[in-house]
Coordinates of C-alpha atoms in Angstrom, one line a residue:
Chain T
X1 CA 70.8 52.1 159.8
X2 CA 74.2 53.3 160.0
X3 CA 75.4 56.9 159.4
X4 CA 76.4 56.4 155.7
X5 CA 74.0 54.6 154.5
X6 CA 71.3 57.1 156.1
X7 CA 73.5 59.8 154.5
X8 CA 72.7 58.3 150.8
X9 CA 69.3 57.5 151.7
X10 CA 69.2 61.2 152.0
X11 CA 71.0 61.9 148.8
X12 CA 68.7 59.9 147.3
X13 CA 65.5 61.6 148.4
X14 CA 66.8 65.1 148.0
X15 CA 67.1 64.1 144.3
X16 CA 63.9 62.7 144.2
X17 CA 63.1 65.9 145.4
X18 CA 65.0 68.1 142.9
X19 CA 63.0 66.6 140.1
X20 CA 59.8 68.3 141.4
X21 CA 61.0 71.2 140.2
X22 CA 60.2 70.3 136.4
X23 CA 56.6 70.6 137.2
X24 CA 57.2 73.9 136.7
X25 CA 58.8 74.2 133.5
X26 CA 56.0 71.4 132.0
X27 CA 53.7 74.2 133.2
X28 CA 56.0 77.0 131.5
X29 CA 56.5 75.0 128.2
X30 CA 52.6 74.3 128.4
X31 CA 51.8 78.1 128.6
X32 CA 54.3 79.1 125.8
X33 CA 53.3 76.8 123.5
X34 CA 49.3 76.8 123.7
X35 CA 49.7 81.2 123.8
X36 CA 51.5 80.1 120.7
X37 CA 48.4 78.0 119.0
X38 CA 46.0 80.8 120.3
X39 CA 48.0 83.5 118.5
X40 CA 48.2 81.6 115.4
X41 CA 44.8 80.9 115.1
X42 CA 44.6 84.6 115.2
X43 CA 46.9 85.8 113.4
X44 CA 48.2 82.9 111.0
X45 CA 50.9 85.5 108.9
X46 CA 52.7 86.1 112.0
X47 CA 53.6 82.1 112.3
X48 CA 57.3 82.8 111.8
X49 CA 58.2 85.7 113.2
X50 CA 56.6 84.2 116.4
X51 CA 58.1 80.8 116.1
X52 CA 61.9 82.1 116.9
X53 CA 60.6 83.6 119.6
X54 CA 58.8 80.7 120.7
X55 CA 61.9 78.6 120.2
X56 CA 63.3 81.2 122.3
X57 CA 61.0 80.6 124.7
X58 CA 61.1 76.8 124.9
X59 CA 65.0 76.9 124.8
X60 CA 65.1 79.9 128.1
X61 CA 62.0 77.6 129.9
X62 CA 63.5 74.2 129.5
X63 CA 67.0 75.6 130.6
X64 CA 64.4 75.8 134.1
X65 CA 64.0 72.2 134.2
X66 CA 67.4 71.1 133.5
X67 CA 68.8 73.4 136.4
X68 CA 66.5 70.8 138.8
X69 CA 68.0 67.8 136.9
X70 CA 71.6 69.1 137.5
X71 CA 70.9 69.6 140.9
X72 CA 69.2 65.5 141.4
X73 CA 72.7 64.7 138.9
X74 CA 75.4 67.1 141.6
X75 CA 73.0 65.6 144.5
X76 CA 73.5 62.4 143.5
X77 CA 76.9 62.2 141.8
X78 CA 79.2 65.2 143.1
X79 CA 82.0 63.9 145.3
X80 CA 80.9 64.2 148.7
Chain W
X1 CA 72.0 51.2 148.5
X2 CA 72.8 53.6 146.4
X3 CA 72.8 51.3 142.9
X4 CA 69.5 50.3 144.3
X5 CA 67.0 53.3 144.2
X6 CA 69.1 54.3 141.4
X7 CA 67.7 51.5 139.5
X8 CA 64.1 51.7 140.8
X9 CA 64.4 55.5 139.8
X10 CA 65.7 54.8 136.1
X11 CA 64.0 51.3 134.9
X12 CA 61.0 49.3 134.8
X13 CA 63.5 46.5 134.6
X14 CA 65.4 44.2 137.1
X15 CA 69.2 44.3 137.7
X16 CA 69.8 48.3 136.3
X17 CA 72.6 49.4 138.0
X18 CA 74.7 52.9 137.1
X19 CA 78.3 52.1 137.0
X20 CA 80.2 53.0 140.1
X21 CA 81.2 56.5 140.1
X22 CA 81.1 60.6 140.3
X23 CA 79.7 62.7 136.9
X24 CA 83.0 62.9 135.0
X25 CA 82.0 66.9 134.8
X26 CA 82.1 67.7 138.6
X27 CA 85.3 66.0 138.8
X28 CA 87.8 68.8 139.6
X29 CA 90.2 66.6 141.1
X30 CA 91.1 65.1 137.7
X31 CA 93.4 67.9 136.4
X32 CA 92.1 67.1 132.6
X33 CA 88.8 69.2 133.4
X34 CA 91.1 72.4 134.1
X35 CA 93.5 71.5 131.6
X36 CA 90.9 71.3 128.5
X37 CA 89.7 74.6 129.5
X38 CA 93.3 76.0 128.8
X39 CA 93.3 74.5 125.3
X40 CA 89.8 75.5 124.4
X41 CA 91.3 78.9 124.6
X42 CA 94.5 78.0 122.6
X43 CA 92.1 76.6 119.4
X44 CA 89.5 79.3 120.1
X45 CA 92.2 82.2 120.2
X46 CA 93.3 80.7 116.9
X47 CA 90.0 80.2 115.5
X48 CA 88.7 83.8 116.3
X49 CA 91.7 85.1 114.5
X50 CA 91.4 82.6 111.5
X51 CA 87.6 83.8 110.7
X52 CA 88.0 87.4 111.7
X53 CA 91.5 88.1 109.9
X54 CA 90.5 85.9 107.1
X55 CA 87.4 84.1 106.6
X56 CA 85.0 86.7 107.8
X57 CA 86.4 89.6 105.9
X58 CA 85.9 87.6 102.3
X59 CA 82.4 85.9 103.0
X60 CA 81.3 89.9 103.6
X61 CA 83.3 91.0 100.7
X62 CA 81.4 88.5 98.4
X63 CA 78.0 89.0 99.6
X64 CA 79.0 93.0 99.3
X65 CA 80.0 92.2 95.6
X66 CA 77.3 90.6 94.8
X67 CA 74.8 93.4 96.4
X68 CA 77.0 95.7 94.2
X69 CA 76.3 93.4 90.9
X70 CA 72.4 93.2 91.6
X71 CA 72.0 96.7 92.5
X72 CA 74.2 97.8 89.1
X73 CA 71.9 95.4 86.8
X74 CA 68.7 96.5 88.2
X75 CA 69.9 99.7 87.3
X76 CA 71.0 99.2 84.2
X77 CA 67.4 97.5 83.8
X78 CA 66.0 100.4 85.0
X79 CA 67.9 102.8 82.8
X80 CA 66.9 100.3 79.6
X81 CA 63.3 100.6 80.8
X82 CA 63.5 104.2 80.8
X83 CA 65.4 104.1 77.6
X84 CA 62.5 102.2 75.7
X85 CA 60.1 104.4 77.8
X86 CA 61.5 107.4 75.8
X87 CA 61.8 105.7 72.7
X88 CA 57.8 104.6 72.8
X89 CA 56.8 108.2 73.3
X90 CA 58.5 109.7 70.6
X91 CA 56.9 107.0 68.8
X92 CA 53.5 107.7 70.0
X93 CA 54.5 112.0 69.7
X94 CA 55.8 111.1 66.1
X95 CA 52.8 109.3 65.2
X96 CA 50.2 112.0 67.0
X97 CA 52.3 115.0 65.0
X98 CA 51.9 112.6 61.5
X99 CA 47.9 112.2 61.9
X100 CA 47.6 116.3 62.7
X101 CA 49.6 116.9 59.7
X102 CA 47.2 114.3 57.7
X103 CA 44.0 116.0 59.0
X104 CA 44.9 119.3 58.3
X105 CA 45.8 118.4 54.9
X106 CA 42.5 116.8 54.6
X107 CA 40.9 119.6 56.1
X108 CA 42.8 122.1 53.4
X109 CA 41.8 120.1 50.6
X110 CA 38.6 119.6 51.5
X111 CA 38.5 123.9 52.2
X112 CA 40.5 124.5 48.7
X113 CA 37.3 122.0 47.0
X114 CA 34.5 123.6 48.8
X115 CA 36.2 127.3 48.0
X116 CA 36.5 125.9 44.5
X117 CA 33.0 125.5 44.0
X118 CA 31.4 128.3 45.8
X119 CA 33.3 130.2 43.6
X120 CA 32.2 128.6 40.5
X121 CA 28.5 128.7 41.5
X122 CA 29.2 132.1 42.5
X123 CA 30.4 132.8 38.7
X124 CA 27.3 130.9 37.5
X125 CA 24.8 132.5 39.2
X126 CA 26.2 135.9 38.7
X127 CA 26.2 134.8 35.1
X128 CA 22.9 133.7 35.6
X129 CA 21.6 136.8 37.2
X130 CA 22.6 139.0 34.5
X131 CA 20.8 137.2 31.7
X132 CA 18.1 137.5 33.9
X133 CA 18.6 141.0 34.1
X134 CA 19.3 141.5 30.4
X135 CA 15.8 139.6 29.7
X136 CA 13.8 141.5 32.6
X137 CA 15.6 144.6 30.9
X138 CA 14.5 143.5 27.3
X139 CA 10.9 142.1 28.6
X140 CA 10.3 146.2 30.5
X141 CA 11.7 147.8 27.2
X142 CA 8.9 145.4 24.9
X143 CA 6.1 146.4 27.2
X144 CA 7.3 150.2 27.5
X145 CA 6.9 149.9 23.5
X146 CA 3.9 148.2 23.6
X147 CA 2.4 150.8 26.5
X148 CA 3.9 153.4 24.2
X149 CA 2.2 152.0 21.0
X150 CA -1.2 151.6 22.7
X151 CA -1.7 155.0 22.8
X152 CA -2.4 156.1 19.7
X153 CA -4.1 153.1 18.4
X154 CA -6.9 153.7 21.7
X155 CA -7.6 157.3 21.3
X156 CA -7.4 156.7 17.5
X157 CA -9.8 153.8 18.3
X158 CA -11.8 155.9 20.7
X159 CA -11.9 158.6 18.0
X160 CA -13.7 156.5 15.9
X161 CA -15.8 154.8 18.3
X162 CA -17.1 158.2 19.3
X163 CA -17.7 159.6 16.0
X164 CA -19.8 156.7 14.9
X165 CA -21.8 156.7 18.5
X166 CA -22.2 160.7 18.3
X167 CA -21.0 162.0 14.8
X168 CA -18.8 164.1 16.1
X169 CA -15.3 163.8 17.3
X170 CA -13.8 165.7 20.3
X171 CA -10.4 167.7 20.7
X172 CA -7.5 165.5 19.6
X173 CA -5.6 166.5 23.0
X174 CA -8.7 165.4 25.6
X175 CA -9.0 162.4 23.7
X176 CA -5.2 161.5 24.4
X177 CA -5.6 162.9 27.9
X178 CA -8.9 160.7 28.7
X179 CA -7.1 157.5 27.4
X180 CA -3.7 158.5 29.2
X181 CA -6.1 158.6 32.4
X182 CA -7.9 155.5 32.4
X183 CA -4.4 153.8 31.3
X184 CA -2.7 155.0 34.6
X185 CA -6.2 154.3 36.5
X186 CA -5.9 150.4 35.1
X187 CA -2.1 151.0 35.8
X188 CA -2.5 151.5 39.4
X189 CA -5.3 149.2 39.3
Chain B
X1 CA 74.1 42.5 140.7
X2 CA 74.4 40.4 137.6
X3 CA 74.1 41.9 133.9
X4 CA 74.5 44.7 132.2
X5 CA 74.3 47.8 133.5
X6 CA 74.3 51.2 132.3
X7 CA 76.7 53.5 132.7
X8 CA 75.2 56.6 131.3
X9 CA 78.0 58.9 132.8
X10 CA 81.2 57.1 131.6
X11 CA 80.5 58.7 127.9
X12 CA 81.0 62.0 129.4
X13 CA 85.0 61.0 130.9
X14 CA 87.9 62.6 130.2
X15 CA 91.1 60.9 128.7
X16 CA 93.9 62.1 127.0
X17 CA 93.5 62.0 123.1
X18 CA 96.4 62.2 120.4
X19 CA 98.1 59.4 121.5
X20 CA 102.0 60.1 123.6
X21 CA 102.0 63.9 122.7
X22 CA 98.0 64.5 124.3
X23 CA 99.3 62.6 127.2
X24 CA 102.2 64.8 128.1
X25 CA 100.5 68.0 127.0
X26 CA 97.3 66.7 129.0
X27 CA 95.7 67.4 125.6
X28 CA 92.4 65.6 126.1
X29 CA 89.4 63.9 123.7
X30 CA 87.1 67.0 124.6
X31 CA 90.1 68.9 123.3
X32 CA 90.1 66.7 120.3
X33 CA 86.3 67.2 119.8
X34 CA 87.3 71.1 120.1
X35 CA 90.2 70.5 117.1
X36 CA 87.6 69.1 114.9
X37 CA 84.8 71.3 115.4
X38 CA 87.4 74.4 114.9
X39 CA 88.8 72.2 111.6
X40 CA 85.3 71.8 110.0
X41 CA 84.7 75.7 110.5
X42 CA 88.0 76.5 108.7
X43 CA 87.8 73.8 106.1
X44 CA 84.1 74.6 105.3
X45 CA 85.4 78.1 105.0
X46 CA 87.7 77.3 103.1
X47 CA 86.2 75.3 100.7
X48 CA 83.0 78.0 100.3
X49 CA 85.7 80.5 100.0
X50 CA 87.5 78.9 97.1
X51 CA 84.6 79.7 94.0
X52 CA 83.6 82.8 95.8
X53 CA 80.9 82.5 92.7
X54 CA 78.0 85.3 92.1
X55 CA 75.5 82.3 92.4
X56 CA 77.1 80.2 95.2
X57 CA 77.6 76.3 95.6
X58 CA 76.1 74.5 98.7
X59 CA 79.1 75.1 100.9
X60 CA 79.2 78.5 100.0
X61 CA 75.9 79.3 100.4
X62 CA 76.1 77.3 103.7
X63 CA 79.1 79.5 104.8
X64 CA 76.7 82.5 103.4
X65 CA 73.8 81.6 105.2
X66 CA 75.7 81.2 108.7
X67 CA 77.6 84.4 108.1
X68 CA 74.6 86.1 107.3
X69 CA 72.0 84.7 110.4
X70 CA 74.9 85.8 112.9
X71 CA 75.0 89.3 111.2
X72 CA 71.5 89.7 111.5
X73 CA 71.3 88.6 115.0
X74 CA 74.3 90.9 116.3
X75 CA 73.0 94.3 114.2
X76 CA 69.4 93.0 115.1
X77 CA 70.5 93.0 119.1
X78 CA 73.2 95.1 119.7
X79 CA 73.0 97.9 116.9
X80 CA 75.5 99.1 114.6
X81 CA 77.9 98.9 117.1
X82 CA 77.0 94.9 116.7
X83 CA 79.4 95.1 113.4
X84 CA 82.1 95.5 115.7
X85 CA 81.6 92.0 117.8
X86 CA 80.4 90.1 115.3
X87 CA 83.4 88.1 114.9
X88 CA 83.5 87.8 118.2
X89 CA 79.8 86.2 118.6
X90 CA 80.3 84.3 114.8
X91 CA 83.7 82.4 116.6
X92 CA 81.1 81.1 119.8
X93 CA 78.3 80.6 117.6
X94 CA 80.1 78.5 115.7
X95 CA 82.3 76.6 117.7
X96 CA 79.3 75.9 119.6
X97 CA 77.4 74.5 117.2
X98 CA 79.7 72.6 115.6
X99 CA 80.8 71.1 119.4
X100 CA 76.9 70.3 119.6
X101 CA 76.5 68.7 116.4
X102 CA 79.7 66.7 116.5
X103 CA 78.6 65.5 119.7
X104 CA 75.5 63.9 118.3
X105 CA 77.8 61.2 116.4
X106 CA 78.9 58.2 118.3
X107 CA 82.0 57.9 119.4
X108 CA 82.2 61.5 119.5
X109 CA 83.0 63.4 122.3
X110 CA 80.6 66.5 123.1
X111 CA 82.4 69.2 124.9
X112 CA 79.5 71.5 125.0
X113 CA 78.3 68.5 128.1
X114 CA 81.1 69.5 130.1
X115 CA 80.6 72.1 132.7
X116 CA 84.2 73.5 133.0
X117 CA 83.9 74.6 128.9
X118 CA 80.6 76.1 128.8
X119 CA 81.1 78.0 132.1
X120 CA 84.6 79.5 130.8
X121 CA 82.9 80.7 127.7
X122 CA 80.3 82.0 129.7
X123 CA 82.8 83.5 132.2
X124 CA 84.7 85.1 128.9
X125 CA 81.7 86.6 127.6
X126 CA 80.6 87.8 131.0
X127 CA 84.1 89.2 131.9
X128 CA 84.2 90.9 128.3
X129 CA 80.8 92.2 128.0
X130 CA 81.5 93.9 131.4
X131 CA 84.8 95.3 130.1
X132 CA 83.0 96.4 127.2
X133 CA 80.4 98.2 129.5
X134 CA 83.3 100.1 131.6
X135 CA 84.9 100.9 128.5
X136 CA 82.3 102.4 126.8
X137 CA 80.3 104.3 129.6
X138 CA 83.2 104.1 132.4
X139 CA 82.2 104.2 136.0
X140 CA 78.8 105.4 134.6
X141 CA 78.5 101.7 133.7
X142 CA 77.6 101.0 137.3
X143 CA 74.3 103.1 137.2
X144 CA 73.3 100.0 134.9
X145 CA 72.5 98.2 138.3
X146 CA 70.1 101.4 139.9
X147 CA 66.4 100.7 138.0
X148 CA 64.9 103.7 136.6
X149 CA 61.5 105.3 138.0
X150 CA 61.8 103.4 141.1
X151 CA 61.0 104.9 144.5
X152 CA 64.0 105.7 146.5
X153 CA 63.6 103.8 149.5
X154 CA 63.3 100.6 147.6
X155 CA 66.2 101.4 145.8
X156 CA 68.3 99.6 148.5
X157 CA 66.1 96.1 148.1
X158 CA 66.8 96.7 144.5
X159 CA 69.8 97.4 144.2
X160 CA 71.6 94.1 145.2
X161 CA 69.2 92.1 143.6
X162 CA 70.2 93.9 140.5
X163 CA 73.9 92.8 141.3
X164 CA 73.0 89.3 142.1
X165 CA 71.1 88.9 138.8
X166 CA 74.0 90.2 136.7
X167 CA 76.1 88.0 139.0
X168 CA 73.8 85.0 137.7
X169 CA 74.2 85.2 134.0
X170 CA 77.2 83.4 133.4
X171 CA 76.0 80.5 135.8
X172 CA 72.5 80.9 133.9
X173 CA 74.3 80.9 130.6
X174 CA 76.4 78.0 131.5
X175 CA 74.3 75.7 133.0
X176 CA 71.6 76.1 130.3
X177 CA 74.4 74.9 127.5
X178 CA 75.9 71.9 129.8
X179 CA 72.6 70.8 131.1
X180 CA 70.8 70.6 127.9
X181 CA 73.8 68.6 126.3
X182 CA 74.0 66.5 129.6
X183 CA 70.3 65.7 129.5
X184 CA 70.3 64.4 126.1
X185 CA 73.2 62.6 126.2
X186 CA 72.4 60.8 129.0
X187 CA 68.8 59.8 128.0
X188 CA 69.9 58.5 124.6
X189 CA 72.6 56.3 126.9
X190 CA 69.6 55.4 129.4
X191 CA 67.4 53.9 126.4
X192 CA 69.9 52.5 124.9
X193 CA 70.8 50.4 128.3
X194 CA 67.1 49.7 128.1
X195 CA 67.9 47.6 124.7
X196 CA 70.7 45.9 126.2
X197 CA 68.7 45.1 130.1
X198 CA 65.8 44.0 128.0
X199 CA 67.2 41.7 125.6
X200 CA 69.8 40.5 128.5
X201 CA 66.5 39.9 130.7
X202 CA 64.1 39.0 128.4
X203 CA 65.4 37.0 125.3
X204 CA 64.3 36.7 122.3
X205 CA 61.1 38.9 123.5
X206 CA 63.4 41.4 125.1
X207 CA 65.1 41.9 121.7
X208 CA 61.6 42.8 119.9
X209 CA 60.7 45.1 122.7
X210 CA 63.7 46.6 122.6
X211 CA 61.9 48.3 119.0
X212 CA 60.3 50.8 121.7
X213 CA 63.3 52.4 123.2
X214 CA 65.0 51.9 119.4
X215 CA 62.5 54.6 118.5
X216 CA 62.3 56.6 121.4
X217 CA 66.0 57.4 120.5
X218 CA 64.8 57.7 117.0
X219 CA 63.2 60.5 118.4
X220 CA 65.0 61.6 120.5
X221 CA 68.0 62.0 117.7
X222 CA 65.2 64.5 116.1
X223 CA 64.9 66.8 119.7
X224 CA 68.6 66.7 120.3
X225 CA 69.2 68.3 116.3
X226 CA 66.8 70.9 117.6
X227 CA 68.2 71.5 121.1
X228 CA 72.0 71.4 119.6
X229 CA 71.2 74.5 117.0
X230 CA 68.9 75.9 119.8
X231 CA 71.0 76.2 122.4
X232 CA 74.3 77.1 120.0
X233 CA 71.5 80.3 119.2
X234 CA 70.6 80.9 123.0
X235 CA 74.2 81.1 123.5
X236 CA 74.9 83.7 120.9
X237 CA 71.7 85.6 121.5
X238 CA 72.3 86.0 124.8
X239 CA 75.7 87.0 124.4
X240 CA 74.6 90.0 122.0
X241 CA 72.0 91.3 124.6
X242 CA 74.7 91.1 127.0
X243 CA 76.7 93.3 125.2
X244 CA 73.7 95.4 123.8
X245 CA 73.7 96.2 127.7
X246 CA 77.3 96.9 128.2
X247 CA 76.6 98.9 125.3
X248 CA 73.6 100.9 125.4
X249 CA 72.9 100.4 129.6
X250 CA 69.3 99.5 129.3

């Protein structure tokens, strides 16, 4: 295998790679949202003050994913 | 290579290929990416001034007017309220001073009627009493007479009575004394 | 490689827009995008502006409701002194938004999706709410970076990572607003290749298959509504507690 295409082999795993990192904002979003059910179920009048929050929430945890997909998109597509 | 695992990584299908090519957005060699940065902040710069000089200032004036409007007509409601609030209570203090005014006159005439006729029965026994008087008066005089009469006719009786039972008749004052006695004896009795 | 192919990232290029005079003024189609978005601010403005009834019209009660959510938000986060930047945050908010929402039309360009905006307004607010901090506390601003009720020897561990977070927020600030944009953009492209490779591969069959991805963007359409409010709000929220910090230093 020569140099270059060994060198976008690499690119290629490294964004495989990258992506792992949304695991951890499924986990995140996960948490959020099922705190969210549990604290409805307790108190139901508080729905939606706690929604913007949650909205909040989802918006500030799924920013966390999207950093790892820009770093697979720069990995893959930045000039090099 | 390249368009290869790109394809495996974005499709279930056959023959996927991205086109050829960097992410427009991490392409700082194309002087447009700089360049639409300098006129963002031409139409923003004009923007900000257009809603903070102009559309901003209004938008808060209405919503301040309108504030203004509801608070004035919920106070003019609540003066109204308080208005009619005063108004039913010198109803209810006009009607509560009209039903004391009827009771006591009630009350008076009812006092004025009873006064009326205590003083007529008053009058009538009065009235009453002193024929009774006058009679007990005339009844007391009769029997005073009739005590007074009965005097001489029982010790002219006992006189008589004595002479025929002995033949002789006592002293005119004894007799009158003896009957005088058993009079106040029965008397008393 | 024969057929179609996607090319998910060629929506995202830059050209010059308005025709001769974008071309020598380098005026470009984001720019364009930017034009419109500021024109439908003004015009709905304008057009809520022009009754300025006691019980408003939809426009106007749109231009209420907008003016009244951003007021909230900066008294809400900031303070009183909030009254002060609300223009400020109302002009990002909206332009923002509108860039967002504009973007969801075909044949629309979304400049929100392009890193070199979003991290320039981040840089702006980052660059301001600092200057704001300076200005209000002076160098007393910089005790912002020592934590309080910390012991002192960890105060040198602390202390830079401090720095390096506050360095962060306009990279976190941009990055969330380009990547979300990005993201959706390129997914509704990637499913809508899907139509075209399947009904290119597959015929007739392809073309009745092609429902699934149809209605994945169907969806889709739905999340990108939400994420292009959401992230117009995460923008401006965190841009108030920014300057709720240069403000009030904690």
């Amino acid at each position: 295998m020569d140099p270059h295409s060994a060198a976008l082999l690499a690119k290629d795993i490294g964004a495989g790679l990258a992506t792992i990192g949304v695991a951890g904002a499924g986990v995140g979003i996960g948490n959020l949202f099922g705190s969210f059910v549990s604290s409805v179920g307790r108190n139901p009048a508080a729905r939606d003050a706690m929604f913007r929050d949650v909205l909040l929430g989802f918006a500030l945890t799924e920013a966390v994913a999207l950093y790892a997909l820009v770093i697979a998109l720069v990995i893959l597509f930045a000039a090099s | 290579m390249r368009r290869l695992s790109t394809a495996l990584l974005l499709a279930l299908v056959p023959s996927v290929a991205l086109a050829d090519g960097e992410m427009p957005q991490m392409d700082f060699s194309n002087p447009l990416t700089l360049d639409q940065v300098s006129w963002m902040a031409v139409i923003l710069v004009v923007l900000y001034l257009v809603l903070a000089r102009w559309g901003l200032p209004q938008i808060g004036k209405v919503l301040e007017n309108r504030a203004a409007i509801i608070a004035r007509d919920l106070a003019a409601a609540r003066a109204a309220k308080q208005e009619a609030d005063r108004a039913v209570a010198l109803l209810t203090a006009t009607l509560s001073s009209a039903r004391a005014n009827a009771q006591a006159e009630v009350a008076k005439a009812v006092a004025d009627a009873k006064a009326d006729a205590a003083a007529k029965a008053a009058a009538l026994s009065a009235a009453l009493d002193a024929k009774l008087a006058e009679s007990e008066a005339r009844i007391d005089a009769a029997r005073n007479a009739a005590m007074a009469a009965i005097k001489p006719v029982a010790s002219e009786a006992a006189g008589e009575m004595l002479l025929k039972l002995t033949g002789s008749v006592p002293a005119q004052e004894e007799l009158v004394r003896c009957v005088e006695d058993a009079l106040a004896v029965r008397k008393a009795a | 490689m024969a057929g179609p192919s996607i090319d998910a990232l060629g929506q995202f290029s830059l050209t010059t827009g308005l025709g001769p005079i974008g071309r020598a003024l380098n005026f470009t189609n984001s720019n364009e995008a930017m034009l419109a978005a500021a024109v439908i601010i003004v015009v709905l403005f304008a057009i809520g502006l022009k009754a300025k009834a006691l019980v408003p019209g939809r426009i106007q009660a749109l231009v209420e409701v907008l003016y009244e959510f951003v007021h909230r938000m900066c008294v809400d986060t900031i303070g009183e002194e909030g009254k002060r930047f609300f223009p400020l945050v109302f002009t990002i908010f909206s332009f923002i938004l509108l860039g967002n929402l504009i973007g969801l039309f075909p044949y629309f360009f979304a400049f929100t999706s392009h890193i070199a905006v979003t991290l320039a307004l981040a840089l702006f607010v980052f660059v301001f709410s600092t200057g704001v901090g300076f200005y209000t506390h002076g160098f007393g601003f910089l005790k912002f970076f020592v934590p309080e009720g910390v012991p002192g020897w960890l105060l040198p561990l602390l202390i830079p990572i401090e720095i390096i977070s506050y360095l962060s927020r306009p990279v976190s600030l941009s990055v969330r607003l380009f990547a979300n944009m990005t993201a959706g953009h390129v997914m509704w492209e990637v499913f809508a290749g899907f139509m075209l490779l399947l009904t290119a591969g597959l015929g007739v069959f392809g073309a009745i298959a092609s429902i699934v991805p149809l209605g994945l963007n169907v969806a889709l359409a739905a999340l990108e509504l939400l994420v292009a409010g959401l992230q117009a709000y995460v923008f401006a929220i965190l841009t108030c507690l920014y300057l709720h910090d240069a403000v009030h230093m904690h």
